[in-house]
Amino acid sequence: MSTKAVRKKRPARKRPARKKVLGHTPIILFLLIISGLVTLCIGTGLAWFLALDIPDIRSAQDYKPLVATTVLDKNGTIIDAIYSQYRIVITKRQMPPLLPMAFVA
């Protein structure tokens, strides 16, 4: 029997781990800024697109809706009304006072 010296391997030296100072914070911050800018651009574009469809206020003041055409006989009695949309134009004073409040509510 031989008595050979068995050489044991030493464990490799571990290098001290470097601490991550910021970690993933810059990446997350960058992504938040980019997503915020994209959201802002989309919102601005959508608002601009919807603003193109808004009629001018002057056209709202001159609004004349289609009303029914009434057919009268020789005595002035209504015989019939011809219409595609039956509307009767009234002033705000002719409306019941709760009607404008109901639309706002």
PDB file of N, CA and C in Angstrom:
ATOM      1  N   MET A   1       0.811  -1.156   0.000  1.00  0.00           N
ATOM      2  CA  MET A   1       0.000   0.000   0.000  1.00  0.00           C
ATOM      3  C   MET A   1       0.865   1.234   0.000  1.00  0.00           C
ATOM      4  N   SER A   2       0.471   2.013  -0.825  1.00  0.00           N
ATOM      5  CA  SER A   2       1.248   3.237  -0.892  1.00  0.00           C
ATOM      6  C   SER A   2       0.492   4.352  -0.191  1.00  0.00           C
ATOM      7  N   THR A   3       1.252   5.174   0.366  1.00  0.00           N
ATOM      8  CA  THR A   3       0.639   6.307   1.060  1.00  0.00           C
ATOM      9  C   THR A   3       0.889   7.555   0.241  1.00  0.00           C
ATOM     10  N   LYS A   4       0.100   7.694  -0.701  1.00  0.00           N
ATOM     11  CA  LYS A   4       0.222   8.885  -1.531  1.00  0.00           C
ATOM     12  C   LYS A   4      -0.535  10.015  -0.857  1.00  0.00           C
ATOM     13  N   ALA A   5       0.053  11.119  -0.953  1.00  0.00           N
ATOM     14  CA  ALA A   5      -0.622  12.284  -0.383  1.00  0.00           C
ATOM     15  C   ALA A   5      -1.729  12.715  -1.336  1.00  0.00           C
ATOM     16  N   VAL A   6      -2.870  12.775  -0.799  1.00  0.00           N
ATOM     17  CA  VAL A   6      -4.015  13.202  -1.604  1.00  0.00           C
ATOM     18  C   VAL A   6      -4.127  14.713  -1.473  1.00  0.00           C
ATOM     19  N   ARG A   7      -4.059  15.285  -2.613  1.00  0.00           N
ATOM     20  CA  ARG A   7      -4.119  16.741  -2.635  1.00  0.00           C
ATOM     21  C   ARG A   7      -5.578  17.181  -2.655  1.00  0.00           C
ATOM     22  N   LYS A   8      -5.933  17.975  -1.706  1.00  0.00           N
ATOM     23  CA  LYS A   8      -7.294  18.488  -1.661  1.00  0.00           C
ATOM     24  C   LYS A   8      -7.321  19.827  -2.380  1.00  0.00           C
ATOM     25  N   LYS A   9      -8.378  19.986  -3.130  1.00  0.00           N
ATOM     26  CA  LYS A   9      -8.530  21.250  -3.843  1.00  0.00           C
ATOM     27  C   LYS A   9      -9.148  22.267  -2.902  1.00  0.00           C
ATOM     28  N   ARG A  10      -8.568  23.418  -2.941  1.00  0.00           N
ATOM     29  CA  ARG A  10      -9.130  24.505  -2.156  1.00  0.00           C
ATOM     30  C   ARG A  10     -10.299  25.116  -2.914  1.00  0.00           C
ATOM     31  N   PRO A  11     -11.281  25.555  -2.177  1.00  0.00           N
ATOM     32  CA  PRO A  11     -12.370  26.237  -2.881  1.00  0.00           C
ATOM     33  C   PRO A  11     -11.861  27.539  -3.482  1.00  0.00           C
ATOM     34  N   ALA A  12     -12.374  27.841  -4.644  1.00  0.00           N
ATOM     35  CA  ALA A  12     -11.938  29.048  -5.343  1.00  0.00           C
ATOM     36  C   ALA A  12     -12.335  30.273  -4.532  1.00  0.00           C
ATOM     37  N   ARG A  13     -11.494  31.273  -4.609  1.00  0.00           N
ATOM     38  CA  ARG A  13     -11.793  32.508  -3.894  1.00  0.00           C
ATOM     39  C   ARG A  13     -12.984  33.205  -4.553  1.00  0.00           C
ATOM     40  N   LYS A  14     -13.881  33.625  -3.743  1.00  0.00           N
ATOM     41  CA  LYS A  14     -15.039  34.346  -4.274  1.00  0.00           C
ATOM     42  C   LYS A  14     -14.735  35.825  -4.241  1.00  0.00           C
ATOM     43  N   ARG A  15     -15.004  36.451  -5.342  1.00  0.00           N
ATOM     44  CA  ARG A  15     -14.833  37.892  -5.397  1.00  0.00           C
ATOM     45  C   ARG A  15     -16.008  38.544  -4.681  1.00  0.00           C
ATOM     46  N   PRO A  16     -15.738  39.603  -3.995  1.00  0.00           N
ATOM     47  CA  PRO A  16     -16.865  40.268  -3.320  1.00  0.00           C
ATOM     48  C   PRO A  16     -17.850  40.813  -4.357  1.00  0.00           C
ATOM     49  N   ALA A  17     -19.112  40.559  -4.118  1.00  0.00           N
ATOM     50  CA  ALA A  17     -20.152  40.993  -5.061  1.00  0.00           C
ATOM     51  C   ALA A  17     -20.278  42.507  -5.023  1.00  0.00           C
ATOM     52  N   ARG A  18     -20.355  43.091  -6.199  1.00  0.00           N
ATOM     53  CA  ARG A  18     -20.536  44.536  -6.282  1.00  0.00           C
ATOM     54  C   ARG A  18     -22.000  44.855  -6.026  1.00  0.00           C
ATOM     55  N   LYS A  19     -22.195  45.850  -5.240  1.00  0.00           N
ATOM     56  CA  LYS A  19     -23.565  46.247  -4.950  1.00  0.00           C
ATOM     57  C   LYS A  19     -24.078  47.122  -6.094  1.00  0.00           C
ATOM     58  N   LYS A  20     -25.285  46.815  -6.516  1.00  0.00           N
ATOM     59  CA  LYS A  20     -25.906  47.654  -7.541  1.00  0.00           C
ATOM     60  C   LYS A  20     -26.483  48.868  -6.829  1.00  0.00           C
ATOM     61  N   VAL A  21     -25.972  49.999  -7.197  1.00  0.00           N
ATOM     62  CA  VAL A  21     -26.404  51.214  -6.524  1.00  0.00           C
ATOM     63  C   VAL A  21     -27.818  51.586  -6.952  1.00  0.00           C
ATOM     64  N   LEU A  22     -28.072  51.593  -8.241  1.00  0.00           N
ATOM     65  CA  LEU A  22     -29.368  52.034  -8.743  1.00  0.00           C
ATOM     66  C   LEU A  22     -30.276  50.879  -9.143  1.00  0.00           C
ATOM     67  N   GLY A  23     -29.735  49.764  -9.463  1.00  0.00           N
ATOM     68  CA  GLY A  23     -30.552  48.623  -9.862  1.00  0.00           C
ATOM     69  C   GLY A  23     -31.283  48.890 -11.161  1.00  0.00           C
ATOM     70  N   HIS A  24     -32.570  48.608 -11.149  1.00  0.00           N
ATOM     71  CA  HIS A  24     -33.392  48.778 -12.355  1.00  0.00           C
ATOM     72  C   HIS A  24     -34.092  50.133 -12.395  1.00  0.00           C
ATOM     73  N   THR A  25     -33.787  51.001 -11.473  1.00  0.00           N
ATOM     74  CA  THR A  25     -34.469  52.293 -11.391  1.00  0.00           C
ATOM     75  C   THR A  25     -34.345  53.124 -12.664  1.00  0.00           C
ATOM     76  N   PRO A  26     -33.170  53.257 -13.279  1.00  0.00           N
ATOM     77  CA  PRO A  26     -33.100  54.070 -14.506  1.00  0.00           C
ATOM     78  C   PRO A  26     -33.951  53.509 -15.645  1.00  0.00           C
ATOM     79  N   ILE A  27     -34.008  52.204 -15.752  1.00  0.00           N
ATOM     80  CA  ILE A  27     -34.798  51.587 -16.827  1.00  0.00           C
ATOM     81  C   ILE A  27     -36.283  51.850 -16.592  1.00  0.00           C
ATOM     82  N   ILE A  28     -36.726  51.656 -15.353  1.00  0.00           N
ATOM     83  CA  ILE A  28     -38.135  51.881 -15.032  1.00  0.00           C
ATOM     84  C   ILE A  28     -38.497  53.350 -15.227  1.00  0.00           C
ATOM     85  N   LEU A  29     -37.629  54.239 -14.793  1.00  0.00           N
ATOM     86  CA  LEU A  29     -37.871  55.673 -14.956  1.00  0.00           C
ATOM     87  C   LEU A  29     -37.944  56.054 -16.434  1.00  0.00           C
ATOM     88  N   PHE A  30     -37.058  55.512 -17.239  1.00  0.00           N
ATOM     89  CA  PHE A  30     -37.057  55.773 -18.678  1.00  0.00           C
ATOM     90  C   PHE A  30     -38.359  55.292 -19.314  1.00  0.00           C
ATOM     91  N   LEU A  31     -38.792  54.086 -18.958  1.00  0.00           N
ATOM     92  CA  LEU A  31     -40.026  53.545 -19.530  1.00  0.00           C
ATOM     93  C   LEU A  31     -41.250  54.352 -19.093  1.00  0.00           C
ATOM     94  N   LEU A  32     -41.252  54.818 -17.851  1.00  0.00           N
ATOM     95  CA  LEU A  32     -42.366  55.651 -17.391  1.00  0.00           C
ATOM     96  C   LEU A  32     -42.423  56.975 -18.143  1.00  0.00           C
ATOM     97  N   ILE A  33     -41.278  57.575 -18.374  1.00  0.00           N
ATOM     98  CA  ILE A  33     -41.240  58.844 -19.108  1.00  0.00           C
ATOM     99  C   ILE A  33     -41.702  58.644 -20.545  1.00  0.00           C
ATOM    100  N   ILE A  34     -41.225  57.596 -21.190  1.00  0.00           N
ATOM    101  CA  ILE A  34     -41.620  57.315 -22.580  1.00  0.00           C
ATOM    102  C   ILE A  34     -43.119  57.030 -22.663  1.00  0.00           C
ATOM    103  N   SER A  35     -43.647  56.209 -21.748  1.00  0.00           N
ATOM    104  CA  SER A  35     -45.082  55.906 -21.800  1.00  0.00           C
ATOM    105  C   SER A  35     -45.916  57.151 -21.500  1.00  0.00           C
ATOM    106  N   GLY A  36     -45.440  58.018 -20.623  1.00  0.00           N
ATOM    107  CA  GLY A  36     -46.142  59.276 -20.358  1.00  0.00           C
ATOM    108  C   GLY A  36     -46.169  60.177 -21.574  1.00  0.00           C
ATOM    109  N   LEU A  37     -45.046  60.261 -22.278  1.00  0.00           N
ATOM    110  CA  LEU A  37     -44.995  61.088 -23.488  1.00  0.00           C
ATOM    111  C   LEU A  37     -45.894  60.533 -24.588  1.00  0.00           C
ATOM    112  N   VAL A  38     -45.909  59.213 -24.733  1.00  0.00           N
ATOM    113  CA  VAL A  38     -46.775  58.592 -25.742  1.00  0.00           C
ATOM    114  C   VAL A  38     -48.243  58.857 -25.400  1.00  0.00           C
ATOM    115  N   THR A  39     -48.603  58.716 -24.127  1.00  0.00           N
ATOM    116  CA  THR A  39     -49.980  58.980 -23.702  1.00  0.00           C
ATOM    117  C   THR A  39     -50.356  60.436 -23.931  1.00  0.00           C
ATOM    118  N   LEU A  40     -49.449  61.341 -23.628  1.00  0.00           N
ATOM    119  CA  LEU A  40     -49.698  62.766 -23.849  1.00  0.00           C
ATOM    120  C   LEU A  40     -49.909  63.068 -25.329  1.00  0.00           C
ATOM    121  N   CYS A  41     -49.087  62.478 -26.187  1.00  0.00           N
ATOM    122  CA  CYS A  41     -49.227  62.705 -27.634  1.00  0.00           C
ATOM    123  C   CYS A  41     -50.546  62.147 -28.156  1.00  0.00           C
ATOM    124  N   ILE A  42     -50.918  60.961 -27.706  1.00  0.00           N
ATOM    125  CA  ILE A  42     -52.176  60.363 -28.158  1.00  0.00           C
ATOM    126  C   ILE A  42     -53.359  61.195 -27.672  1.00  0.00           C
ATOM    127  N   GLY A  43     -53.323  61.637 -26.425  1.00  0.00           N
ATOM    128  CA  GLY A  43     -54.403  62.468 -25.885  1.00  0.00           C
ATOM    129  C   GLY A  43     -54.530  63.793 -26.606  1.00  0.00           C
ATOM    130  N   THR A  44     -53.393  64.422 -26.898  1.00  0.00           N
ATOM    131  CA  THR A  44     -53.413  65.690 -27.623  1.00  0.00           C
ATOM    132  C   THR A  44     -53.953  65.496 -29.037  1.00  0.00           C
ATOM    133  N   GLY A  45     -53.526  64.442 -29.703  1.00  0.00           N
ATOM    134  CA  GLY A  45     -54.019  64.164 -31.051  1.00  0.00           C
ATOM    135  C   GLY A  45     -55.510  63.872 -31.071  1.00  0.00           C
ATOM    136  N   LEU A  46     -55.981  63.136 -30.078  1.00  0.00           N
ATOM    137  CA  LEU A  46     -57.405  62.824 -29.999  1.00  0.00           C
ATOM    138  C   LEU A  46     -58.230  64.079 -29.726  1.00  0.00           C
ATOM    139  N   ALA A  47     -57.756  64.926 -28.824  1.00  0.00           N
ATOM    140  CA  ALA A  47     -58.468  66.177 -28.533  1.00  0.00           C
ATOM    141  C   ALA A  47     -58.500  67.082 -29.760  1.00  0.00           C
ATOM    142  N   TRP A  48     -57.398  67.148 -30.474  1.00  0.00           N
ATOM    143  CA  TRP A  48     -57.341  67.976 -31.683  1.00  0.00           C
ATOM    144  C   TRP A  48     -58.294  67.429 -32.748  1.00  0.00           C
ATOM    145  N   PHE A  49     -58.316  66.107 -32.907  1.00  0.00           N
ATOM    146  CA  PHE A  49     -59.191  65.480 -33.893  1.00  0.00           C
ATOM    147  C   PHE A  49     -60.659  65.728 -33.550  1.00  0.00           C
ATOM    148  N   LEU A  50     -61.015  65.618 -32.275  1.00  0.00           N
ATOM    149  CA  LEU A  50     -62.398  65.848 -31.874  1.00  0.00           C
ATOM    150  C   LEU A  50     -62.775  67.317 -31.969  1.00  0.00           C
ATOM    151  N   ALA A  51     -61.808  68.205 -31.792  1.00  0.00           N
ATOM    152  CA  ALA A  51     -62.089  69.641 -31.883  1.00  0.00           C
ATOM    153  C   ALA A  51     -62.410  70.056 -33.312  1.00  0.00           C
ATOM    154  N   LEU A  52     -61.982  69.282 -34.291  1.00  0.00           N
ATOM    155  CA  LEU A  52     -62.285  69.616 -35.684  1.00  0.00           C
ATOM    156  C   LEU A  52     -63.771  69.461 -35.992  1.00  0.00           C
ATOM    157  N   ASP A  53     -64.466  68.572 -35.265  1.00  0.00           N
ATOM    158  CA  ASP A  53     -65.883  68.317 -35.514  1.00  0.00           C
ATOM    159  C   ASP A  53     -66.812  69.289 -34.804  1.00  0.00           C
ATOM    160  N   ILE A  54     -66.299  70.093 -33.906  1.00  0.00           N
ATOM    161  CA  ILE A  54     -67.153  71.004 -33.146  1.00  0.00           C
ATOM    162  C   ILE A  54     -67.616  72.136 -34.063  1.00  0.00           C
ATOM    163  N   PRO A  55     -68.929  72.365 -34.131  1.00  0.00           N
ATOM    164  CA  PRO A  55     -69.409  73.451 -34.995  1.00  0.00           C
ATOM    165  C   PRO A  55     -69.071  74.811 -34.397  1.00  0.00           C
ATOM    166  N   ASP A  56     -69.030  75.798 -35.253  1.00  0.00           N
ATOM    167  CA  ASP A  56     -68.752  77.163 -34.826  1.00  0.00           C
ATOM    168  C   ASP A  56     -69.937  77.687 -34.014  1.00  0.00           C
ATOM    169  N   ILE A  57     -69.668  78.509 -33.030  1.00  0.00           N
ATOM    170  CA  ILE A  57     -70.729  79.023 -32.164  1.00  0.00           C
ATOM    171  C   ILE A  57     -71.710  79.898 -32.939  1.00  0.00           C
ATOM    172  N   ARG A  58     -71.243  80.557 -33.971  1.00  0.00           N
ATOM    173  CA  ARG A  58     -72.151  81.384 -34.777  1.00  0.00           C
ATOM    174  C   ARG A  58     -73.181  80.521 -35.491  1.00  0.00           C
ATOM    175  N   SER A  59     -72.791  79.316 -35.897  1.00  0.00           N
ATOM    176  CA  SER A  59     -73.754  78.446 -36.562  1.00  0.00           C
ATOM    177  C   SER A  59     -74.784  77.917 -35.565  1.00  0.00           C
ATOM    178  N   ALA A  60     -74.432  77.831 -34.295  1.00  0.00           N
ATOM    179  CA  ALA A  60     -75.402  77.397 -33.287  1.00  0.00           C
ATOM    180  C   ALA A  60     -76.444  78.480 -33.038  1.00  0.00           C
ATOM    181  N   GLN A  61     -76.044  79.728 -33.147  1.00  0.00           N
ATOM    182  CA  GLN A  61     -76.991  80.823 -32.947  1.00  0.00           C
ATOM    183  C   GLN A  61     -77.957  80.946 -34.125  1.00  0.00           C
ATOM    184  N   ASP A  62     -77.509  80.577 -35.302  1.00  0.00           N
ATOM    185  CA  ASP A  62     -78.344  80.671 -36.501  1.00  0.00           C
ATOM    186  C   ASP A  62     -79.035  79.349 -36.823  1.00  0.00           C
ATOM    187  N   TYR A  63     -79.131  78.457 -35.870  1.00  0.00           N
ATOM    188  CA  TYR A  63     -79.678  77.122 -36.098  1.00  0.00           C
ATOM    189  C   TYR A  63     -81.167  77.201 -36.396  1.00  0.00           C
ATOM    190  N   LYS A  64     -81.541  76.622 -37.510  1.00  0.00           N
ATOM    191  CA  LYS A  64     -82.946  76.562 -37.891  1.00  0.00           C
ATOM    192  C   LYS A  64     -83.271  75.100 -38.197  1.00  0.00           C
ATOM    193  N   PRO A  65     -83.888  74.401 -37.257  1.00  0.00           N
ATOM    194  CA  PRO A  65     -84.172  72.980 -37.474  1.00  0.00           C
ATOM    195  C   PRO A  65     -85.296  72.784 -38.488  1.00  0.00           C
ATOM    196  N   LEU A  66     -85.338  71.593 -39.039  1.00  0.00           N
ATOM    197  CA  LEU A  66     -86.429  71.249 -39.950  1.00  0.00           C
ATOM    198  C   LEU A  66     -87.720  71.145 -39.145  1.00  0.00           C
ATOM    199  N   VAL A  67     -88.744  71.798 -39.622  1.00  0.00           N
ATOM    200  CA  VAL A  67     -90.044  71.733 -38.946  1.00  0.00           C
ATOM    201  C   VAL A  67     -91.061  71.150 -39.917  1.00  0.00           C
ATOM    202  N   ALA A  68     -92.175  70.748 -39.371  1.00  0.00           N
ATOM    203  CA  ALA A  68     -93.218  70.152 -40.202  1.00  0.00           C
ATOM    204  C   ALA A  68     -93.887  71.222 -41.061  1.00  0.00           C
ATOM    205  N   THR A  69     -94.223  70.831 -42.276  1.00  0.00           N
ATOM    206  CA  THR A  69     -94.992  71.705 -43.163  1.00  0.00           C
ATOM    207  C   THR A  69     -96.469  71.407 -42.916  1.00  0.00           C
ATOM    208  N   THR A  70     -97.214  72.430 -42.630  1.00  0.00           N
ATOM    209  CA  THR A  70     -98.642  72.221 -42.366  1.00  0.00           C
ATOM    210  C   THR A  70     -99.457  72.606 -43.596  1.00  0.00           C
ATOM    211  N   VAL A  71    -100.411  71.772 -43.890  1.00  0.00           N
ATOM    212  CA  VAL A  71    -101.315  72.016 -45.018  1.00  0.00           C
ATOM    213  C   VAL A  71    -102.633  72.526 -44.431  1.00  0.00           C
ATOM    214  N   LEU A  72    -103.045  73.721 -44.891  1.00  0.00           N
ATOM    215  CA  LEU A  72    -104.255  74.357 -44.374  1.00  0.00           C
ATOM    216  C   LEU A  72    -105.345  74.369 -45.447  1.00  0.00           C
ATOM    217  N   ASP A  73    -106.575  74.364 -45.006  1.00  0.00           N
ATOM    218  CA  ASP A  73    -107.664  74.530 -45.974  1.00  0.00           C
ATOM    219  C   ASP A  73    -107.949  76.020 -46.150  1.00  0.00           C
ATOM    220  N   LYS A  74    -108.992  76.368 -46.911  1.00  0.00           N
ATOM    221  CA  LYS A  74    -109.245  77.775 -47.210  1.00  0.00           C
ATOM    222  C   LYS A  74    -109.674  78.569 -45.980  1.00  0.00           C
ATOM    223  N   ASN A  75    -110.129  77.890 -44.937  1.00  0.00           N
ATOM    224  CA  ASN A  75    -110.535  78.569 -43.703  1.00  0.00           C
ATOM    225  C   ASN A  75    -109.390  78.679 -42.687  1.00  0.00           C
ATOM    226  N   GLY A  76    -108.238  78.111 -42.972  1.00  0.00           N
ATOM    227  CA  GLY A  76    -107.094  78.155 -42.063  1.00  0.00           C
ATOM    228  C   GLY A  76    -107.024  76.988 -41.099  1.00  0.00           C
ATOM    229  N   THR A  77    -107.864  75.994 -41.307  1.00  0.00           N
ATOM    230  CA  THR A  77    -107.843  74.805 -40.461  1.00  0.00           C
ATOM    231  C   THR A  77    -106.750  73.858 -40.958  1.00  0.00           C
ATOM    232  N   ILE A  78    -106.016  73.279 -40.016  1.00  0.00           N
ATOM    233  CA  ILE A  78    -104.924  72.361 -40.392  1.00  0.00           C
ATOM    234  C   ILE A  78    -105.522  71.056 -40.892  1.00  0.00           C
ATOM    235  N   ILE A  79    -105.124  70.696 -42.116  1.00  0.00           N
ATOM    236  CA  ILE A  79    -105.574  69.440 -42.707  1.00  0.00           C
ATOM    237  C   ILE A  79    -104.572  68.333 -42.399  1.00  0.00           C
ATOM    238  N   ASP A  80    -103.312  68.634 -42.622  1.00  0.00           N
ATOM    239  CA  ASP A  80    -102.280  67.610 -42.435  1.00  0.00           C
ATOM    240  C   ASP A  80    -100.942  68.300 -42.177  1.00  0.00           C
ATOM    241  N   ALA A  81     -99.979  67.513 -41.715  1.00  0.00           N
ATOM    242  CA  ALA A  81     -98.609  67.995 -41.532  1.00  0.00           C
ATOM    243  C   ALA A  81     -97.680  67.041 -42.271  1.00  0.00           C
ATOM    244  N   ILE A  82     -96.801  67.615 -43.061  1.00  0.00           N
ATOM    245  CA  ILE A  82     -95.848  66.815 -43.830  1.00  0.00           C
ATOM    246  C   ILE A  82     -94.476  67.003 -43.180  1.00  0.00           C
ATOM    247  N   TYR A  83     -93.844  65.892 -42.832  1.00  0.00           N
ATOM    248  CA  TYR A  83     -92.561  66.011 -42.130  1.00  0.00           C
ATOM    249  C   TYR A  83     -91.758  64.716 -42.227  1.00  0.00           C
ATOM    250  N   SER A  84     -90.451  64.872 -42.101  1.00  0.00           N
ATOM    251  CA  SER A  84     -89.589  63.703 -41.909  1.00  0.00           C
ATOM    252  C   SER A  84     -89.196  63.613 -40.431  1.00  0.00           C
ATOM    253  N   GLN A  85     -89.147  64.770 -39.781  1.00  0.00           N
ATOM    254  CA  GLN A  85     -88.929  64.845 -38.334  1.00  0.00           C
ATOM    255  C   GLN A  85     -89.929  65.860 -37.808  1.00  0.00           C
ATOM    256  N   TYR A  86     -90.766  65.443 -36.895  1.00  0.00           N
ATOM    257  CA  TYR A  86     -91.794  66.348 -36.391  1.00  0.00           C
ATOM    258  C   TYR A  86     -91.216  67.143 -35.228  1.00  0.00           C
ATOM    259  N   ARG A  87     -90.997  68.422 -35.455  1.00  0.00           N
ATOM    260  CA  ARG A  87     -90.448  69.310 -34.431  1.00  0.00           C
ATOM    261  C   ARG A  87     -91.303  70.555 -34.344  1.00  0.00           C
ATOM    262  N   ILE A  88     -91.460  71.014 -33.140  1.00  0.00           N
ATOM    263  CA  ILE A  88     -92.134  72.285 -32.908  1.00  0.00           C
ATOM    264  C   ILE A  88     -91.121  73.173 -32.209  1.00  0.00           C
ATOM    265  N   VAL A  89     -90.805  74.300 -32.802  1.00  0.00           N
ATOM    266  CA  VAL A  89     -89.822  75.214 -32.236  1.00  0.00           C
ATOM    267  C   VAL A  89     -90.515  76.096 -31.212  1.00  0.00           C
ATOM    268  N   ILE A  90     -89.955  76.117 -29.988  1.00  0.00           N
ATOM    269  CA  ILE A  90     -90.488  76.971 -28.934  1.00  0.00           C
ATOM    270  C   ILE A  90     -89.341  77.774 -28.330  1.00  0.00           C
ATOM    271  N   THR A  91     -89.683  78.823 -27.627  1.00  0.00           N
ATOM    272  CA  THR A  91     -88.664  79.620 -26.946  1.00  0.00           C
ATOM    273  C   THR A  91     -88.399  79.021 -25.568  1.00  0.00           C
ATOM    274  N   LYS A  92     -87.368  79.525 -24.915  1.00  0.00           N
ATOM    275  CA  LYS A  92     -87.030  79.015 -23.591  1.00  0.00           C
ATOM    276  C   LYS A  92     -88.125  79.361 -22.581  1.00  0.00           C
ATOM    277  N   ARG A  93     -88.798  80.469 -22.786  1.00  0.00           N
ATOM    278  CA  ARG A  93     -89.872  80.872 -21.866  1.00  0.00           C
ATOM    279  C   ARG A  93     -91.079  79.943 -21.965  1.00  0.00           C
ATOM    280  N   GLN A  94     -91.261  79.307 -23.113  1.00  0.00           N
ATOM    281  CA  GLN A  94     -92.388  78.396 -23.289  1.00  0.00           C
ATOM    282  C   GLN A  94     -92.114  77.016 -22.696  1.00  0.00           C
ATOM    283  N   MET A  95     -90.854  76.748 -22.351  1.00  0.00           N
ATOM    284  CA  MET A  95     -90.496  75.455 -21.759  1.00  0.00           C
ATOM    285  C   MET A  95     -90.901  75.414 -20.292  1.00  0.00           C
ATOM    286  N   PRO A  96     -91.220  74.231 -19.784  1.00  0.00           N
ATOM    287  CA  PRO A  96     -91.415  74.108 -18.339  1.00  0.00           C
ATOM    288  C   PRO A  96     -90.089  74.419 -17.623  1.00  0.00           C
ATOM    289  N   PRO A  97     -90.116  75.068 -16.470  1.00  0.00           N
ATOM    290  CA  PRO A  97     -88.867  75.484 -15.819  1.00  0.00           C
ATOM    291  C   PRO A  97     -87.963  74.322 -15.407  1.00  0.00           C
ATOM    292  N   LEU A  98     -88.509  73.151 -15.188  1.00  0.00           N
ATOM    293  CA  LEU A  98     -87.680  72.016 -14.774  1.00  0.00           C
ATOM    294  C   LEU A  98     -86.984  71.328 -15.948  1.00  0.00           C
ATOM    295  N   LEU A  99     -87.420  71.591 -17.169  1.00  0.00           N
ATOM    296  CA  LEU A  99     -86.834  70.907 -18.326  1.00  0.00           C
ATOM    297  C   LEU A  99     -85.353  71.233 -18.526  1.00  0.00           C
ATOM    298  N   PRO A 100     -84.918  72.497 -18.528  1.00  0.00           N
ATOM    299  CA  PRO A 100     -83.475  72.752 -18.660  1.00  0.00           C
ATOM    300  C   PRO A 100     -82.660  72.159 -17.513  1.00  0.00           C
ATOM    301  N   MET A 101     -83.232  72.167 -16.298  1.00  0.00           N
ATOM    302  CA  MET A 101     -82.524  71.572 -15.161  1.00  0.00           C
ATOM    303  C   MET A 101     -82.393  70.063 -15.317  1.00  0.00           C
ATOM    304  N   ALA A 102     -83.375  69.431 -15.936  1.00  0.00           N
ATOM    305  CA  ALA A 102     -83.319  67.985 -16.139  1.00  0.00           C
ATOM    306  C   ALA A 102     -82.217  67.611 -17.119  1.00  0.00           C
ATOM    307  N   PHE A 103     -81.997  68.440 -18.136  1.00  0.00           N
ATOM    308  CA  PHE A 103     -80.924  68.155 -19.085  1.00  0.00           C
ATOM    309  C   PHE A 103     -79.561  68.315 -18.437  1.00  0.00           C
ATOM    310  N   VAL A 104     -79.422  69.289 -17.546  1.00  0.00           N
ATOM    311  CA  VAL A 104     -78.147  69.504 -16.863  1.00  0.00           C
ATOM    312  C   VAL A 104     -77.883  68.377 -15.877  1.00  0.00           C
ATOM    313  N   ALA A 105     -78.921  67.921 -15.197  1.00  0.00           N
ATOM    314  CA  ALA A 105     -78.755  66.868 -14.205  1.00  0.00           C
ATOM    315  C   ALA A 105     -78.423  65.576 -14.901  1.00  0.00           C
TER     316      ALA A 105
END
